[in-house]
Coordinates of C-alpha atoms (C1' of nucleotides) in Angstrom, one line a residue:
Chain A
M1 CA -0.8 21.1 -9.1
E2 CA 2.0 22.1 -6.8
I3 CA -0.1 23.0 -3.8
I4 CA 1.6 21.4 -0.8
T5 CA -0.9 19.7 1.5
G6 CA -0.3 20.7 5.1
I7 CA 0.0 18.4 8.0
P8 CA -3.3 18.5 9.9
D9 CA -3.5 20.3 13.2
G10 CA -3.1 17.8 16.1
W11 CA -1.4 15.2 13.9
P12 CA 0.5 12.8 16.1
A13 CA 4.0 14.1 16.8
D14 CA 5.4 10.9 18.2
D15 CA 4.9 7.2 18.4
A16 CA 2.9 7.3 21.7
A17 CA 0.5 9.8 20.3
A18 CA 0.0 7.8 17.1
L19 CA -0.6 4.6 19.1
A20 CA -3.3 6.5 21.1
V21 CA -5.0 7.5 17.9
Q22 CA -5.0 4.0 16.6
D23 CA -6.4 2.8 19.9
E24 CA -9.2 5.4 19.7
L25 CA -10.2 4.8 16.1
R26 CA -9.9 1.0 15.9
D27 CA -13.4 0.2 17.0
R28 CA -14.9 2.4 14.4
V29 CA -13.9 -0.2 11.8
V30 CA -16.8 -1.9 10.1
L31 CA -16.2 -5.6 9.3
D32 CA -19.6 -7.0 8.8
E33 CA -20.3 -5.8 5.3
P34 CA -19.5 -8.0 2.3
G35 CA -18.4 -4.9 0.3
P36 CA -19.1 -4.0 -3.3
P37 CA -19.5 -6.9 -5.7
P38 CA -16.3 -7.7 -7.6
G39 CA -16.0 -7.2 -11.4
G40 CA -18.0 -4.1 -11.6
G41 CA -18.4 -0.5 -10.3
L42 CA -15.4 1.8 -9.6
V43 CA -12.2 0.9 -7.8
T44 CA -9.6 3.4 -6.8
G45 CA -5.9 2.6 -6.3
V46 CA -3.9 4.9 -4.1
D47 CA -0.1 5.0 -3.6
V48 CA 2.6 7.4 -2.6
A49 CA 6.2 8.1 -3.5
Y50 CA 8.8 9.9 -1.3
D51 CA 11.6 12.4 -1.6
D52 CA 13.2 12.3 1.9
E53 CA 15.8 14.8 0.8
R54 CA 13.1 17.5 0.3
D55 CA 10.7 16.0 2.9
L56 CA 8.1 15.5 0.2
V57 CA 5.4 12.9 -0.4
V58 CA 3.4 12.7 -3.6
A59 CA 0.1 10.7 -3.5
A60 CA -1.8 9.4 -6.5
A61 CA -5.4 8.2 -6.8
V62 CA -6.4 6.4 -9.9
V63 CA -10.1 5.4 -10.5
L64 CA -10.7 2.4 -12.7
D65 CA -13.8 0.9 -14.1
A66 CA -13.6 -2.5 -12.5
A67 CA -15.3 -4.3 -15.4
T68 CA -13.0 -3.0 -18.1
L69 CA -10.0 -1.9 -16.1
E70 CA -10.0 1.3 -18.0
V71 CA -8.8 4.4 -16.2
V72 CA -11.7 6.7 -15.4
E73 CA -9.9 9.5 -13.6
E74 CA -6.6 10.4 -12.0
A75 CA -5.6 12.8 -9.2
T76 CA -2.4 13.7 -7.3
A77 CA -1.4 15.7 -4.3
V78 CA 1.9 16.9 -2.9
G79 CA 2.5 17.1 0.8
R80 CA 5.1 17.2 3.6
V81 CA 6.1 13.9 5.1
A82 CA 3.9 13.8 8.2
F83 CA 5.6 11.1 10.2
P84 CA 8.8 8.9 10.1
Y85 CA 8.5 5.3 8.9
V86 CA 7.7 3.1 11.8
P87 CA 6.4 -0.4 11.2
G88 CA 2.9 -0.4 12.4
L89 CA 2.5 3.4 12.1
L90 CA 2.7 3.6 8.3
A91 CA -0.6 5.3 8.0
F92 CA 0.6 8.5 9.8
R93 CA 3.1 9.0 7.1
E94 CA 0.8 8.7 4.1
I95 CA -2.7 9.5 5.0
P96 CA -2.9 13.4 4.9
T97 CA -1.6 13.5 1.3
V98 CA -3.6 10.4 0.2
L99 CA -6.8 12.1 1.5
A100 CA -5.9 15.2 -0.4
A101 CA -5.5 13.2 -3.7
L102 CA -8.8 11.4 -3.1
E103 CA -10.6 14.8 -2.5
R104 CA -9.4 16.0 -5.8
L105 CA -11.3 13.4 -7.7
D106 CA -14.5 14.4 -9.3
S107 CA -15.9 10.9 -9.4
G108 CA -16.8 9.0 -6.3
P109 CA -13.9 6.6 -5.6
G110 CA -16.0 3.5 -5.2
M111 CA -13.8 1.0 -3.3
V112 CA -10.3 2.1 -2.4
I113 CA -7.3 -0.3 -2.7
C114 CA -4.1 0.7 -1.0
D115 CA -0.6 -0.7 -0.6
G116 CA -0.2 -2.2 2.8
Y117 CA -2.5 -3.7 5.3
G118 CA -5.8 -3.2 7.2
L119 CA -6.7 -5.9 9.7
A120 CA -3.3 -7.5 9.3
H121 CA -1.6 -5.2 11.7
P122 CA 0.0 -5.4 15.2
R123 CA -3.1 -3.6 16.6
R124 CA -5.5 -4.7 13.8
F125 CA -5.6 -1.1 12.5
G126 CA -3.4 -0.7 9.5
L127 CA -3.4 1.9 6.7
A128 CA -6.5 0.4 4.9
S129 CA -8.5 0.4 8.1
H130 CA -7.4 3.9 9.0
L131 CA -8.2 5.3 5.6
G132 CA -11.6 3.6 5.7
V133 CA -12.5 5.0 9.0
L134 CA -11.5 8.5 8.0
T135 CA -13.3 8.5 4.7
G136 CA -16.2 6.1 5.4
L137 CA -15.4 4.3 2.1
P138 CA -14.9 0.6 1.6
V139 CA -11.1 0.1 1.7
M140 CA -8.9 -3.0 1.3
G141 CA -5.2 -3.5 1.3
V142 CA -2.9 -5.5 -1.0
A143 CA 0.7 -5.8 0.2
K144 CA 3.8 -7.3 -1.4
N145 CA 5.3 -8.6 1.8
P146 CA 3.9 -10.7 4.6
F147 CA 5.0 -8.1 7.3
T148 CA 5.3 -10.0 10.5
F149 CA 2.7 -12.6 9.7
T150 CA 3.0 -16.3 8.8
Y151 CA 1.4 -18.3 6.1
E152 CA 1.6 -21.7 4.4
Q153 CA 2.7 -21.5 0.8
P154 CA -0.4 -21.4 -1.3
G155 CA -0.9 -23.7 -4.2
P156 CA 1.1 -22.8 -7.4
R157 CA -1.8 -21.7 -9.5
R158 CA -3.5 -18.3 -10.0
G159 CA -6.4 -18.1 -7.4
D160 CA -4.8 -20.4 -4.9
S161 CA -4.6 -18.9 -1.4
S162 CA -3.8 -19.6 2.2
A163 CA -4.5 -18.0 5.5
L164 CA -2.3 -15.1 6.7
L165 CA -2.0 -15.8 10.4
A166 CA -1.2 -13.6 13.4
D167 CA 0.8 -15.0 16.4
D168 CA -2.4 -16.1 18.1
G169 CA -3.5 -18.1 15.1
T170 CA -6.1 -15.6 14.0
E171 CA -6.6 -15.2 10.3
V172 CA -5.9 -11.6 9.5
G173 CA -5.7 -11.9 5.7
R174 CA -4.8 -14.2 2.9
A175 CA -1.7 -15.0 0.8
L176 CA -3.2 -15.0 -2.7
R177 CA -1.5 -16.2 -5.8
T178 CA -2.6 -13.9 -8.6
Q179 CA -0.4 -15.5 -11.4
D180 CA 0.8 -19.0 -11.9
A181 CA 4.1 -19.7 -10.3
T182 CA 4.7 -16.1 -9.0
K183 CA 5.0 -14.9 -5.4
P184 CA 1.6 -14.4 -3.8
V185 CA 0.3 -11.0 -2.7
F186 CA -1.1 -10.4 0.8
V187 CA -4.7 -9.3 1.0
S188 CA -6.4 -7.9 4.0
V189 CA -9.6 -6.2 4.9
G190 CA -9.7 -2.5 5.8
H191 CA -13.2 -1.2 6.2
R192 CA -16.7 -2.2 5.0
V193 CA -15.5 -5.1 2.9
G194 CA -15.1 -8.8 3.6
L195 CA -12.0 -10.9 3.0
E196 CA -13.7 -13.1 0.3
G197 CA -14.7 -10.0 -1.6
A198 CA -11.3 -8.4 -1.2
C199 CA -9.6 -11.5 -2.6
A200 CA -12.1 -11.6 -5.5
H201 CA -11.5 -8.0 -6.3
T202 CA -7.7 -8.6 -6.2
L203 CA -8.0 -11.5 -8.7
A204 CA -10.3 -9.5 -11.0
L205 CA -7.8 -6.6 -11.0
A206 CA -4.7 -8.8 -11.4
R207 CA -5.6 -10.5 -14.7
R208 CA -2.2 -10.0 -16.2
Y209 CA 0.3 -9.0 -13.5
R210 CA 1.0 -10.0 -10.0
L211 CA -0.3 -6.7 -8.6
P212 CA -3.7 -5.3 -9.2
E213 CA -4.0 -2.8 -12.0
S214 CA -5.2 -0.2 -9.5
T215 CA -2.0 -0.2 -7.6
R216 CA 0.1 -0.4 -10.7
H217 CA -1.5 2.7 -12.1
A218 CA -1.3 4.5 -8.8
D219 CA 2.3 3.6 -8.4
A220 CA 3.3 4.7 -11.9
L221 CA 1.4 8.0 -11.4
C222 CA 2.9 9.0 -8.1
R223 CA 6.4 8.3 -9.3
R224 CA 5.8 10.4 -12.4
A225 CA 4.3 13.2 -10.4
L226 CA 7.2 13.1 -7.9
K227 CA 9.7 13.4 -10.7
E228 CA 7.8 16.5 -12.0
V229 CA 7.9 18.1 -8.6
Q230 CA 11.6 17.4 -8.4
Q231 CA 12.3 18.9 -11.8
A232 CA 10.4 22.0 -10.8
A233 CA 12.5 22.3 -7.7
V234 CA 15.7 22.2 -9.6
Q235 CA 14.8 24.3 -12.6
P236 CA 12.5 27.2 -11.5
Chain B
dG1 C1' 18.9 -7.2 25.3
dC2 C1' 18.6 -8.4 20.1
dG3 C1' 16.4 -8.9 15.8
dA4 C1' 12.3 -8.3 12.6
dC5 C1' 9.2 -5.5 10.7
dA6 C1' 3.5 -2.9 5.3
dG7 C1' 5.8 1.5 2.7
Chain C
dA1 C1' 10.0 3.4 0.2
dT2 C1' 14.8 4.4 -2.1
dC3 C1' 19.7 3.9 -3.8
dT4 C1' 21.0 1.5 -8.9
dT5 C1' 23.2 -1.9 -14.3
dG6 C1' 22.8 -5.3 -16.4
dT7 C1' 20.4 -9.3 -17.4
dC8 C1' 17.4 -13.5 -18.0
dG9 C1' 12.9 -14.5 -20.0
dC10 C1' 8.2 -14.3 -22.3

DNA sequence: GCGACAG
DNA sequence: ATCTTGTCGC
């Protein structure tokens, strides 16, 4: 469980190289599929935690039964941080280790839900889109912040939503209220799923808390796994 | 030029 | 993301 995922050969070494990769992959995104029907099947939450001191990143993938919200399977992976944090280039920091965690699952992941954005991105190719193109899986993103985008405050009730807008007025996602009187989450499409379906999945997975159960489980697991790795580093 | 900016 | 104590509230 302490195998460290290597950074792939040819991984972008600077911003310019990363921008070129986004430019090359962006038109492989599939946006004309409605995606898997909400409320059933499998959904997999992915998330990462960092230790910048040791240059480590731990990724977690947690598979849930979308109907019952029961955990079906969990996997983690440890890697080297593959890129600095640059707004708009988040994917290059997380993807190698997230892929490693996904590959360690025995079950098929179904639809993947990640922290961050897909279409809602400066070049319309955020983490969720990137992960989708690399895996071929349906992927959507649920973010906690609006990034650089603007939105009208949605209604106060669970299920109320409003458009998340880019500078040019394009709808790149939705601000979706998942609980009464709590801050909305920001949903966007990654790959092979529509915005309506992505919002429906988000609501179905956020019955009780603001964030979907998938991301809550993945977040808890990668933090736990990171702590274990840190303990092992101190006490060999 | 300056500030803002998913995680 | 991460650094960090207590605290208000269901």
